[in-house]
């Protein structure tokens, strides 16, 4: 260690050395307490992120050679129909799951917030059940419910006189199926987030509005929605980050399709494509390029969504 | 309702009338509750019948008596007990790690003054917006450098502390721990560590507990990273074991469902005991960033 030479032990003042040590320790304590996060983030967060950019410039074979190819991977990506297909699937699934999910959560939160609602605790608990259900389990159950021949949903459609839909095999069908799994899992969670924010709204506001003859719908539009704007912005951004990285649902929804999620890659998302390229084909460089592209898209979209939501806030005070 | 002569009373009555919860609202909420719970029930039904009944129309919606047989199969086809144990180890370690390490960092940011505190905290918050999961390729390479591929610590260590957890604990410690209390302890000669461990941590234990619960559920359900890094069946977490069972899906649907149901039971048991706290935690803002 650099610095002045260590002070020789002073026999006449035995407490001094210990006091200095103690002082140094007290000065360093806060840094020690926050260091686990920074150490782990540097090793498993930041460094991999930078390294992804680096690897994306190579033709990187995990056991063979690493050949520098510059931006070739990205040039290839631009002309790769599988990538664009995966991107389209990801956006389609994201929109189909996020929009109904957040709208439903808004409405439910408003209903659950009613002062005179009986069994409120029971209803709140029940909407959280999907969130604690194991994710792989959820996916398998829904895949079975959407089954072409014996699925409950097709059975019901049949009762109504419709033809059976082959959900897993078709583009839109598989997107609807996966979006349903995601929405089922997260609606209750978002509902409770909104409900938490609504609890901060003074009860008198609703009471007064009711006395003035405003019905539930008008109370929802003019009291609930405006007070929820910041938390709506939060959920929109987190749903964007999560939704654009969807992986488990499409992987398990179509057991026959595996990594491509169906013969026609009809529900392969970008993360699934990243995985297929990296760990299925061992094209680490190309997989990393997919990761970089998705990273840029996620950051850009979170930013745009955030701006949109906050802009709506400023336009309608 | 009896009409009242005074002018104030009808208004109050009307207000009460206007603010009553209608039957339609209860019907709607009940429907939502049913939709929330039904897939779980359905999982149980299929998990207790053989595939022949699982593939009949109209669907059978009462449980059969085949559960023990299927469960036995689940336990023989994949090392399911081991998977459950692995998941338990992973989720518990991560949950405890987060509760303690995030409380420690949150304590430093909320209550200790040191050069660079605000900048460092800003960095912590900013890292929440970075989707680091997309960097799986180098994460995998790092793990193989460390010789951690196909080991539980590859899943555990990166999750031990989180920016969100630090943020959450800082909020709670900031509003719970009294500065005078800390000062008094200092005058009495307590070290920073003693103040944290003996005074601050016990006081914010409820918040740390909620953080731990959420982290547990999150870690239990984590799929992508364990799927990449865990290779051999004896190291599978329960989610990966289900994926392995599902390869038999065409052979026996009931089998995949039994596995799914068995994997969900621990979370449901947890939910029965701590559901209220979990709801309370979300209501207070315990969301994953």
Coordinates of C-alpha atoms in Angstrom, one line a residue:
Chain A
X1 CA 0.0 0.0 0.0
X2 CA 1.2 3.5 -0.8
X3 CA 1.4 6.4 1.7
X4 CA 3.5 7.2 4.8
X5 CA 5.4 4.4 6.5
X6 CA 3.4 2.6 9.1
X7 CA 3.7 4.1 12.5
X8 CA 5.7 1.9 14.8
X9 CA 3.7 0.5 17.7
X10 CA 3.9 3.0 20.5
X11 CA 4.2 1.3 23.8
X12 CA 3.5 4.4 25.8
X13 CA 0.2 5.2 24.1
X14 CA -1.4 1.8 23.3
X15 CA -4.8 3.4 22.5
X16 CA -3.6 5.7 19.8
X17 CA -3.0 3.2 17.1
X18 CA -6.3 1.6 17.7
X19 CA -8.0 4.9 17.5
X20 CA -6.5 5.7 14.1
X21 CA -7.5 2.3 12.8
X22 CA -11.0 2.8 14.2
X23 CA -11.2 6.2 12.5
X24 CA -10.1 4.8 9.1
X25 CA -12.6 2.1 9.5
X26 CA -15.4 4.5 10.3
X27 CA -14.5 6.6 7.3
X28 CA -14.5 3.6 5.0
X29 CA -17.7 2.0 6.5
X30 CA -20.2 3.7 4.1
X31 CA -18.2 2.7 1.1
X32 CA -18.0 -0.8 2.3
X33 CA -21.7 -0.9 2.8
X34 CA -22.5 0.2 -0.7
X35 CA -19.7 -1.8 -2.4
X36 CA -21.6 -5.1 -2.9
X37 CA -23.9 -3.4 -5.3
X38 CA -21.2 -1.6 -7.3
X39 CA -18.9 -4.7 -7.4
X40 CA -21.8 -7.0 -8.6
X41 CA -23.1 -4.3 -11.0
X42 CA -19.6 -3.8 -12.6
X43 CA -19.0 -7.5 -13.0
X44 CA -22.4 -8.8 -14.0
X45 CA -24.1 -5.7 -15.4
X46 CA -21.9 -2.9 -16.8
X47 CA -19.0 -5.0 -18.0
X48 CA -21.2 -7.6 -19.9
X49 CA -23.0 -4.7 -21.5
X50 CA -19.9 -3.1 -22.8
X51 CA -18.5 -6.5 -23.7
X52 CA -21.7 -7.1 -25.8
X53 CA -20.9 -4.1 -27.9
X54 CA -17.4 -5.4 -28.3
X55 CA -18.3 -9.0 -29.2
X56 CA -20.9 -7.7 -31.7
X57 CA -18.0 -6.5 -33.8
X58 CA -16.6 -10.0 -34.1
X59 CA -17.3 -13.3 -35.8
X60 CA -17.0 -14.9 -32.3
X61 CA -16.9 -18.6 -32.1
X62 CA -17.1 -19.7 -28.4
X63 CA -14.4 -22.3 -28.8
X64 CA -12.7 -21.3 -32.1
X65 CA -11.3 -18.0 -33.3
X66 CA -12.6 -14.5 -32.9
X67 CA -12.4 -12.7 -36.2
X68 CA -12.9 -8.9 -36.2
X69 CA -15.6 -8.0 -38.8
X70 CA -16.5 -4.4 -37.8
X71 CA -20.1 -3.6 -38.4
X72 CA -20.7 -6.6 -40.6
X73 CA -23.0 -8.3 -38.1
X74 CA -25.2 -5.2 -38.0
X75 CA -25.2 -5.0 -41.8
X76 CA -26.3 -8.6 -41.9
X77 CA -29.0 -7.9 -39.2
X78 CA -30.5 -5.2 -41.4
X79 CA -31.1 -7.7 -44.2
X80 CA -32.1 -10.6 -41.9
X81 CA -35.8 -11.3 -42.4
X82 CA -35.7 -13.5 -39.3
X83 CA -34.7 -10.6 -37.2
X84 CA -37.3 -8.3 -38.6
X85 CA -39.9 -11.0 -38.2
X86 CA -38.8 -11.4 -34.5
X87 CA -39.0 -7.7 -34.0
X88 CA -42.5 -7.5 -35.5
X89 CA -43.6 -10.4 -33.3
X90 CA -42.2 -8.8 -30.2
X91 CA -44.0 -5.5 -30.9
X92 CA -47.2 -7.2 -31.7
X93 CA -47.2 -9.2 -28.5
X94 CA -46.1 -6.2 -26.5
X95 CA -48.9 -4.0 -27.8
X96 CA -51.5 -6.8 -27.4
X97 CA -50.5 -7.6 -23.9
X98 CA -49.7 -4.1 -22.5
X99 CA -52.6 -2.0 -23.7
X100 CA -55.5 -4.2 -22.5
X101 CA -53.6 -5.0 -19.4
X102 CA -53.0 -1.5 -18.3
X103 CA -56.5 -0.3 -19.2
X104 CA -58.1 -3.2 -17.3
X105 CA -55.8 -2.5 -14.3
X106 CA -56.9 1.2 -14.3
X107 CA -60.6 0.2 -14.3
X108 CA -60.1 -2.5 -11.7
X109 CA -58.1 -0.2 -9.4
X110 CA -60.9 2.4 -9.6
X111 CA -63.5 -0.2 -8.7
X112 CA -61.4 -1.6 -5.8
X113 CA -60.9 1.8 -4.5
X114 CA -64.5 2.3 -3.7
X115 CA -65.0 3.3 0.0
X116 CA -68.0 1.0 0.5
X117 CA -66.7 -2.0 -1.3
X118 CA -67.2 -5.2 0.8
X119 CA -64.7 -8.0 0.7
X120 CA -62.1 -5.6 -0.7
X121 CA -59.2 -7.5 0.9
X122 CA -60.4 -10.8 -0.7
X123 CA -60.7 -9.2 -4.2
X124 CA -57.2 -7.6 -3.8
X125 CA -55.7 -10.9 -2.8
X126 CA -57.4 -12.8 -5.7
X127 CA -56.0 -10.5 -8.4
X128 CA -52.5 -11.1 -7.1
X129 CA -52.7 -14.9 -7.4
X130 CA -51.5 -14.9 -11.0
X131 CA -48.4 -13.0 -10.0
X132 CA -47.3 -15.7 -7.6
X133 CA -48.1 -18.6 -10.0
X134 CA -44.9 -20.1 -11.3
X135 CA -44.3 -18.7 -14.8
X136 CA -43.5 -21.9 -16.6
X137 CA -46.6 -23.4 -15.1
X138 CA -48.8 -20.5 -16.3
X139 CA -47.5 -20.9 -19.8
X140 CA -48.2 -24.6 -20.0
X141 CA -51.7 -24.2 -18.7
X142 CA -52.6 -21.5 -21.1
X143 CA -51.1 -23.4 -24.0
X144 CA -53.4 -26.2 -23.1
X145 CA -56.4 -24.0 -22.8
X146 CA -55.7 -22.6 -26.3
X147 CA -55.2 -26.0 -27.8
X148 CA -56.6 -26.5 -31.3
X149 CA -58.5 -29.7 -30.7
X150 CA -59.2 -30.0 -27.0
X151 CA -58.6 -26.6 -25.7
X152 CA -61.3 -25.0 -23.5
X153 CA -61.3 -21.8 -25.5
X154 CA -61.9 -23.5 -28.8
X155 CA -64.6 -25.7 -27.2
X156 CA -66.3 -22.5 -26.1
X157 CA -65.9 -20.9 -29.6
X158 CA -67.4 -24.1 -31.0
X159 CA -70.4 -23.7 -28.7
X160 CA -70.9 -20.2 -30.1
X161 CA -70.8 -21.7 -33.6
X162 CA -67.3 -20.6 -34.6
X163 CA -64.6 -22.8 -36.2
X164 CA -61.8 -24.0 -34.1
X165 CA -58.7 -21.7 -34.3
X166 CA -55.2 -23.2 -34.5
X167 CA -53.7 -20.7 -32.1
X168 CA -50.2 -22.0 -31.9
X169 CA -49.8 -22.4 -35.6
X170 CA -51.0 -19.0 -36.8
X171 CA -49.3 -15.7 -36.5
X172 CA -52.1 -13.7 -34.9
X173 CA -53.4 -16.6 -32.9
X174 CA -50.1 -17.3 -31.3
X175 CA -49.6 -13.6 -30.5
X176 CA -53.1 -13.4 -28.9
X177 CA -52.3 -16.5 -26.9
X178 CA -48.9 -15.2 -25.6
X179 CA -50.3 -11.8 -24.9
X180 CA -53.1 -13.4 -22.9
X181 CA -50.6 -15.2 -20.7
X182 CA -48.6 -12.1 -20.1
X183 CA -51.7 -9.9 -19.4
X184 CA -53.1 -12.6 -17.0
X185 CA -49.9 -12.6 -15.0
X186 CA -49.4 -8.9 -14.7
X187 CA -52.9 -7.2 -14.6
X188 CA -53.5 -7.7 -10.9
X189 CA -50.0 -6.5 -10.0
X190 CA -50.5 -3.3 -12.0
X191 CA -54.0 -3.0 -10.5
X192 CA -52.5 -2.9 -7.0
X193 CA -49.9 -0.3 -8.0
X194 CA -52.7 1.9 -9.3
X195 CA -54.8 1.2 -6.2
X196 CA -51.9 2.3 -4.0
X197 CA -51.7 5.6 -5.8
X198 CA -55.5 6.0 -5.6
X199 CA -55.5 5.6 -1.8
X200 CA -53.6 8.8 -1.6
X201 CA -56.5 10.7 -3.2
X202 CA -58.8 12.3 -0.6
X203 CA -62.0 10.5 -0.2
X204 CA -63.9 13.7 0.0
X205 CA -63.2 14.3 -3.7
X206 CA -65.2 11.2 -4.6
X207 CA -67.9 12.0 -2.1
X208 CA -68.3 15.5 -3.4
X209 CA -68.4 14.4 -7.0
X210 CA -71.0 11.8 -6.2
X211 CA -73.1 14.4 -4.4
X212 CA -72.9 16.6 -7.5
X213 CA -74.3 13.7 -9.5
X214 CA -71.1 12.4 -11.1
X215 CA -71.4 8.7 -11.9
X216 CA -68.7 6.2 -11.5
X217 CA -67.5 6.6 -15.0
X218 CA -67.1 10.4 -14.7
X219 CA -65.4 10.0 -11.3
X220 CA -63.0 7.6 -13.0
X221 CA -62.2 10.0 -15.8
X222 CA -62.0 13.2 -13.8
X223 CA -60.6 12.1 -10.5
X224 CA -58.9 8.7 -10.8
X225 CA -57.1 9.0 -14.1
X226 CA -55.5 12.5 -13.4
X227 CA -54.2 11.4 -10.1
X228 CA -52.6 8.3 -11.5
X229 CA -50.5 9.9 -14.2
X230 CA -47.1 9.5 -12.6
X231 CA -47.6 5.9 -11.8
X232 CA -49.1 5.3 -15.3
X233 CA -45.8 6.6 -16.7
X234 CA -43.9 4.3 -14.5
X235 CA -45.9 1.2 -15.5
X236 CA -45.7 2.1 -19.2
X237 CA -41.9 2.3 -19.0
X238 CA -41.5 -0.9 -17.0
X239 CA -44.0 -2.8 -19.3
X240 CA -41.9 -1.6 -22.2
X241 CA -38.7 -2.9 -20.8
X242 CA -40.2 -6.2 -19.8
X243 CA -42.5 -6.6 -22.8
X244 CA -39.7 -6.1 -25.3
X245 CA -37.7 -8.9 -23.6
X246 CA -40.4 -11.5 -23.5
X247 CA -38.8 -15.0 -23.6
X248 CA -40.4 -17.6 -21.4
X249 CA -43.9 -17.5 -22.8
X250 CA -43.1 -17.9 -26.5
X251 CA -40.5 -20.6 -25.6
X252 CA -42.9 -22.7 -23.7
X253 CA -46.1 -21.9 -25.5
X254 CA -45.1 -23.9 -28.5
X255 CA -43.3 -27.0 -27.4
X256 CA -43.0 -28.4 -30.9
X257 CA -41.6 -25.1 -32.3
X258 CA -38.9 -24.8 -29.6
X259 CA -36.5 -21.9 -30.1
X260 CA -38.1 -20.8 -33.3
X261 CA -41.6 -20.8 -31.7
X262 CA -43.2 -22.6 -34.6
X263 CA -42.2 -23.7 -38.0
X264 CA -42.7 -20.3 -39.5
X265 CA -41.1 -18.5 -36.6
X266 CA -44.6 -17.0 -36.1
X267 CA -44.1 -16.2 -32.4
X268 CA -40.3 -16.0 -32.1
X269 CA -39.4 -12.9 -30.2
X270 CA -36.1 -10.9 -30.4
X271 CA -34.8 -12.4 -27.1
X272 CA -35.7 -15.9 -28.3
X273 CA -33.8 -15.1 -31.6
X274 CA -30.9 -13.8 -29.6
X275 CA -30.9 -17.1 -27.6
X276 CA -31.2 -19.2 -30.8
X277 CA -28.3 -17.4 -32.5
X278 CA -26.0 -17.4 -29.4
X279 CA -26.7 -20.7 -27.7
X280 CA -28.4 -22.7 -30.4
X281 CA -26.1 -21.9 -33.3
X282 CA -23.2 -20.6 -31.3
X283 CA -23.0 -17.4 -33.3
X284 CA -22.0 -15.3 -30.3
X285 CA -21.0 -12.3 -32.3
X286 CA -24.3 -12.2 -34.2
X287 CA -26.3 -12.9 -31.0
X288 CA -24.5 -10.0 -29.4
X289 CA -25.4 -7.8 -32.3
X290 CA -29.1 -8.8 -31.8
X291 CA -28.6 -7.9 -28.1
X292 CA -27.2 -4.4 -29.0
X293 CA -30.0 -3.8 -31.4
X294 CA -32.6 -4.7 -28.8
X295 CA -30.9 -2.7 -26.2
X296 CA -31.1 0.4 -28.4
X297 CA -34.7 -0.3 -29.2
X298 CA -35.7 -0.8 -25.5
X299 CA -33.9 2.4 -24.4
X300 CA -35.4 4.4 -27.3
X301 CA -38.9 3.1 -26.7
X302 CA -38.8 3.6 -23.0
X303 CA -37.7 7.2 -23.6
X304 CA -40.4 7.8 -26.2
X305 CA -43.1 6.3 -24.0
X306 CA -42.1 8.3 -21.0
X307 CA -42.1 11.5 -23.0
X308 CA -45.5 10.7 -24.5
X309 CA -47.1 9.9 -21.1
X310 CA -45.6 13.0 -19.4
X311 CA -46.6 15.1 -22.4
X312 CA -50.2 14.1 -22.0
X313 CA -49.9 15.2 -18.4
X314 CA -48.7 18.7 -19.3
X315 CA -51.3 19.2 -22.1
X316 CA -54.2 18.4 -19.9
X317 CA -53.5 20.0 -16.5
Chain B
X1 CA -86.6 5.3 2.5
X2 CA -88.5 7.6 4.7
X3 CA -88.6 11.2 3.5
X4 CA -87.1 13.7 6.0
X5 CA -88.5 17.2 6.5
X6 CA -85.1 19.0 6.8
X7 CA -83.1 20.0 3.7
X8 CA -79.8 18.5 4.7
X9 CA -81.0 14.9 5.2
X10 CA -82.2 14.1 1.7
X11 CA -78.9 15.4 0.3
X12 CA -77.1 13.0 2.6
X13 CA -79.4 10.2 1.7
X14 CA -78.8 10.9 -2.0
X15 CA -75.1 11.0 -1.5
X16 CA -75.2 7.7 0.2
X17 CA -77.4 6.3 -2.6
X18 CA -75.1 7.6 -5.3
X19 CA -72.1 6.2 -3.6
X20 CA -73.3 2.7 -3.0
X21 CA -71.5 -0.2 -4.8
X22 CA -73.8 -1.6 -7.4
X23 CA -74.4 -5.3 -8.0
X24 CA -72.8 -5.0 -11.4
X25 CA -69.5 -4.0 -9.8
X26 CA -69.6 -7.0 -7.5
X27 CA -70.4 -9.2 -10.5
X28 CA -67.5 -7.8 -12.5
X29 CA -65.0 -8.2 -9.6
X30 CA -66.2 -11.7 -9.0
X31 CA -65.7 -12.5 -12.6
X32 CA -62.2 -11.0 -12.5
X33 CA -61.4 -13.1 -9.4
X34 CA -62.6 -16.2 -11.1
X35 CA -60.5 -15.5 -14.2
X36 CA -57.5 -14.9 -11.9
X37 CA -57.9 -18.2 -10.0
X38 CA -59.4 -20.5 -12.7
X39 CA -56.1 -21.4 -14.6
X40 CA -54.7 -22.6 -11.3
X41 CA -57.7 -24.7 -10.6
X42 CA -57.6 -26.0 -14.1
X43 CA -54.0 -26.9 -13.7
X44 CA -54.9 -28.9 -10.7
X45 CA -57.8 -30.7 -12.6
X46 CA -55.5 -31.8 -15.4
X47 CA -52.8 -32.7 -12.9
X48 CA -55.2 -35.2 -11.3
X49 CA -56.6 -36.8 -14.4
X50 CA -55.0 -38.9 -17.1
X51 CA -54.5 -37.4 -20.6
X52 CA -57.5 -39.2 -22.0
X53 CA -59.8 -37.2 -19.7
X54 CA -57.7 -34.1 -20.2
X55 CA -58.5 -34.3 -23.9
X56 CA -62.2 -34.8 -23.9
X57 CA -64.9 -32.3 -24.9
X58 CA -66.7 -30.8 -23.1
X59 CA -63.7 -30.5 -20.7
X60 CA -63.9 -32.2 -17.4
X61 CA -63.8 -29.6 -14.7
X62 CA -63.7 -31.8 -11.6
X63 CA -60.4 -33.2 -10.2
X64 CA -59.7 -36.9 -10.7
X65 CA -57.8 -39.3 -8.5
X66 CA -54.7 -39.7 -10.5
X67 CA -52.6 -37.1 -8.8
X68 CA -50.4 -39.3 -6.7
X69 CA -49.6 -41.6 -9.7
X70 CA -48.6 -38.6 -11.9
X71 CA -46.7 -36.9 -9.1
X72 CA -44.7 -40.1 -8.6
X73 CA -43.9 -40.1 -12.4
X74 CA -42.8 -36.4 -12.2
X75 CA -40.4 -37.3 -9.4
X76 CA -38.9 -40.2 -11.3
X77 CA -38.6 -38.6 -14.8
X78 CA -36.7 -35.5 -13.6
X79 CA -34.9 -35.1 -10.2
X80 CA -37.8 -33.0 -9.1
X81 CA -37.1 -33.0 -5.4
X82 CA -33.6 -31.8 -6.2
X83 CA -35.1 -29.0 -8.4
X84 CA -37.4 -27.9 -5.7
X85 CA -34.5 -27.9 -3.3
X86 CA -32.4 -25.9 -5.8
X87 CA -35.1 -23.3 -6.3
X88 CA -35.5 -23.0 -2.5
X89 CA -31.8 -22.5 -2.1
X90 CA -31.5 -20.0 -4.9
X91 CA -34.7 -18.0 -4.0
X92 CA -34.0 -18.0 -0.2
X93 CA -30.3 -16.9 -0.5
X94 CA -31.2 -14.2 -3.0
X95 CA -34.1 -13.0 -0.8
X96 CA -32.0 -12.9 2.4
X97 CA -29.0 -11.4 0.5
X98 CA -31.2 -8.6 -0.8
X99 CA -32.9 -7.9 2.5
X100 CA -29.5 -7.5 4.3
X101 CA -27.3 -6.0 1.6
X102 CA -29.9 -3.6 0.3
X103 CA -30.7 -2.5 3.9
X104 CA -26.9 -1.9 4.5
X105 CA -26.5 0.2 1.4
X106 CA -29.8 1.9 1.9
X107 CA -28.7 2.7 5.5
X108 CA -25.4 4.2 4.1
X109 CA -27.2 6.4 1.6
X110 CA -30.0 7.5 4.0
X111 CA -28.1 8.1 7.2
X112 CA -24.3 8.3 6.7
X113 CA -22.6 11.3 5.1
X114 CA -19.6 10.6 3.0
X115 CA -17.9 12.3 0.0
X116 CA -19.7 11.3 -3.3
X117 CA -22.9 10.1 -1.6
X118 CA -25.3 11.8 -3.9
X119 CA -23.5 11.0 -7.1
X120 CA -23.2 7.4 -6.2
X121 CA -26.9 7.2 -5.3
X122 CA -27.8 8.8 -8.6
X123 CA -25.7 6.1 -10.4
X124 CA -27.6 3.4 -8.4
X125 CA -30.9 4.8 -9.5
X126 CA -29.8 5.2 -13.2
X127 CA -28.7 1.6 -13.4
X128 CA -32.4 0.6 -12.9
X129 CA -33.2 1.8 -16.4
X130 CA -30.5 -0.4 -18.0
X131 CA -31.9 -3.7 -19.4
X132 CA -28.8 -5.7 -18.5
X133 CA -30.5 -9.0 -19.3
X134 CA -29.8 -8.4 -23.0
X135 CA -26.0 -8.9 -22.3
X136 CA -26.5 -12.7 -21.7
X137 CA -23.6 -13.7 -24.0
X138 CA -20.8 -12.0 -22.1
X139 CA -22.5 -12.9 -18.8
X140 CA -22.2 -16.4 -19.9
X141 CA -18.6 -16.0 -20.9
X142 CA -17.8 -14.4 -17.5
X143 CA -19.4 -17.4 -15.8
X144 CA -17.4 -19.8 -17.8
X145 CA -14.2 -17.9 -16.9
X146 CA -15.2 -18.2 -13.3
X147 CA -15.9 -21.9 -13.8
X148 CA -19.4 -21.2 -12.6
X149 CA -21.4 -22.5 -15.6
X150 CA -23.8 -25.2 -14.4
X151 CA -23.6 -24.2 -10.8
X152 CA -26.2 -22.5 -8.5
X153 CA -23.9 -19.6 -7.6
X154 CA -24.1 -18.5 -11.2
X155 CA -27.7 -17.8 -10.6
X156 CA -27.4 -16.6 -6.9
X157 CA -24.5 -14.2 -6.9
X158 CA -25.6 -11.7 -9.5
X159 CA -29.0 -11.4 -7.8
X160 CA -27.7 -10.8 -4.3
X161 CA -28.3 -7.0 -4.3
X162 CA -30.3 -4.7 -6.6
X163 CA -30.7 -1.0 -7.3
X164 CA -34.4 -1.2 -6.6
X165 CA -33.8 -2.9 -3.3
X166 CA -31.3 -0.1 -2.2
X167 CA -33.8 2.5 -3.3
X168 CA -36.6 0.9 -1.4
X169 CA -34.6 0.4 1.8
X170 CA -33.2 3.9 1.6
X171 CA -36.8 5.4 1.5
X172 CA -37.8 3.3 4.5
X173 CA -34.7 3.9 6.6
X174 CA -34.8 7.6 5.8
X175 CA -38.3 7.9 7.2
X176 CA -38.0 5.4 10.1
X177 CA -34.7 6.0 11.8
X178 CA -34.4 9.0 14.0
X179 CA -31.2 11.1 13.7
X180 CA -31.2 11.8 17.4
X181 CA -31.3 8.0 18.1
X182 CA -28.2 7.6 16.0
X183 CA -26.5 10.5 17.6
X184 CA -27.2 9.1 21.1
X185 CA -25.8 5.7 20.1
X186 CA -22.7 7.4 18.7
X187 CA -22.2 9.3 22.0
X188 CA -22.4 6.0 23.8
X189 CA -19.5 4.8 21.6
X190 CA -21.3 2.6 19.1
X191 CA -19.6 1.9 15.8
X192 CA -21.4 2.5 12.5
X193 CA -21.8 -1.3 12.1
X194 CA -23.3 -1.6 15.6
X195 CA -25.7 1.2 14.9
X196 CA -26.8 -0.5 11.7
X197 CA -27.1 -4.0 13.1
X198 CA -28.5 -3.3 16.5
X199 CA -30.6 -0.2 15.9
X200 CA -31.4 0.5 12.3
X201 CA -32.0 -3.0 10.9
X202 CA -34.4 -4.2 13.6
X203 CA -36.4 -1.0 13.1
X204 CA -36.8 -1.5 9.3
X205 CA -37.3 -5.2 9.5
X206 CA -40.8 -5.1 8.1
X207 CA -39.6 -3.2 4.9
X208 CA -36.7 -5.7 4.5
X209 CA -39.2 -8.5 4.9
X210 CA -41.4 -7.2 2.1
X211 CA -38.4 -6.7 -0.1
X212 CA -37.3 -10.3 0.7
X213 CA -40.7 -11.7 -0.2
X214 CA -40.8 -10.0 -3.5
X215 CA -37.3 -11.0 -4.3
X216 CA -38.2 -14.6 -3.4
X217 CA -41.1 -14.7 -5.8
X218 CA -39.0 -13.0 -8.5
X219 CA -36.1 -15.4 -8.1
X220 CA -38.4 -18.4 -7.9
X221 CA -39.9 -17.5 -11.3
X222 CA -36.7 -16.4 -13.0
X223 CA -36.4 -18.4 -16.2
X224 CA -34.0 -17.0 -18.9
X225 CA -30.8 -16.8 -17.0
X226 CA -31.1 -20.2 -15.2
X227 CA -32.1 -21.7 -18.5
X228 CA -28.9 -20.5 -20.1
X229 CA -26.5 -21.2 -17.3
X230 CA -27.8 -24.5 -15.7
X231 CA -26.9 -27.5 -17.8
X232 CA -27.3 -30.8 -15.9
X233 CA -30.7 -32.0 -14.5
X234 CA -29.4 -32.1 -10.9
X235 CA -28.8 -28.4 -11.0
X236 CA -32.1 -27.4 -12.6
X237 CA -34.3 -25.0 -10.8
X238 CA -37.9 -25.9 -10.8
X239 CA -38.8 -23.8 -13.8
X240 CA -36.2 -25.5 -15.9
X241 CA -37.4 -28.9 -14.6
X242 CA -40.9 -28.0 -15.9
X243 CA -39.4 -27.2 -19.3
X244 CA -37.7 -30.6 -19.3
X245 CA -41.0 -32.3 -18.4
X246 CA -42.8 -30.5 -21.1
X247 CA -40.7 -32.3 -23.7
X248 CA -43.0 -35.2 -22.8
X249 CA -46.0 -33.0 -23.4
X250 CA -47.3 -34.9 -26.4
X251 CA -46.9 -38.2 -24.4
X252 CA -48.7 -37.1 -21.3
X253 CA -50.2 -33.7 -20.7
X254 CA -51.2 -34.6 -17.2
X255 CA -47.5 -35.1 -16.4
X256 CA -46.5 -31.6 -17.4
X257 CA -49.4 -30.2 -15.5
X258 CA -48.6 -32.2 -12.3
X259 CA -45.0 -30.8 -12.5
X260 CA -46.4 -27.3 -13.0
X261 CA -48.8 -27.7 -10.1
X262 CA -46.1 -29.1 -7.8
X263 CA -43.8 -26.2 -8.7
X264 CA -46.6 -23.7 -7.9
X265 CA -47.5 -25.2 -4.5
X266 CA -44.6 -23.7 -2.6
X267 CA -45.5 -20.2 -3.9
X268 CA -49.1 -20.7 -3.1
X269 CA -48.3 -21.8 0.5
X270 CA -46.1 -18.8 0.8
X271 CA -49.0 -16.7 -0.5
X272 CA -51.5 -18.1 1.9
X273 CA -49.3 -17.0 4.8
X274 CA -47.9 -13.7 3.6
X275 CA -50.4 -12.6 0.9
X276 CA -51.7 -9.7 3.0
X277 CA -48.2 -8.5 3.5
X278 CA -47.4 -8.9 -0.2
X279 CA -50.5 -6.9 -1.1
X280 CA -49.5 -4.3 1.5
X281 CA -46.0 -4.2 0.1
X282 CA -47.2 -3.5 -3.4
X283 CA -49.6 -0.9 -2.1
X284 CA -46.6 0.8 -0.4
X285 CA -44.6 0.7 -3.6
X286 CA -42.6 -2.5 -3.5
X287 CA -42.5 -2.9 -7.2
X288 CA -39.5 -4.4 -9.2
X289 CA -37.8 -1.7 -11.1

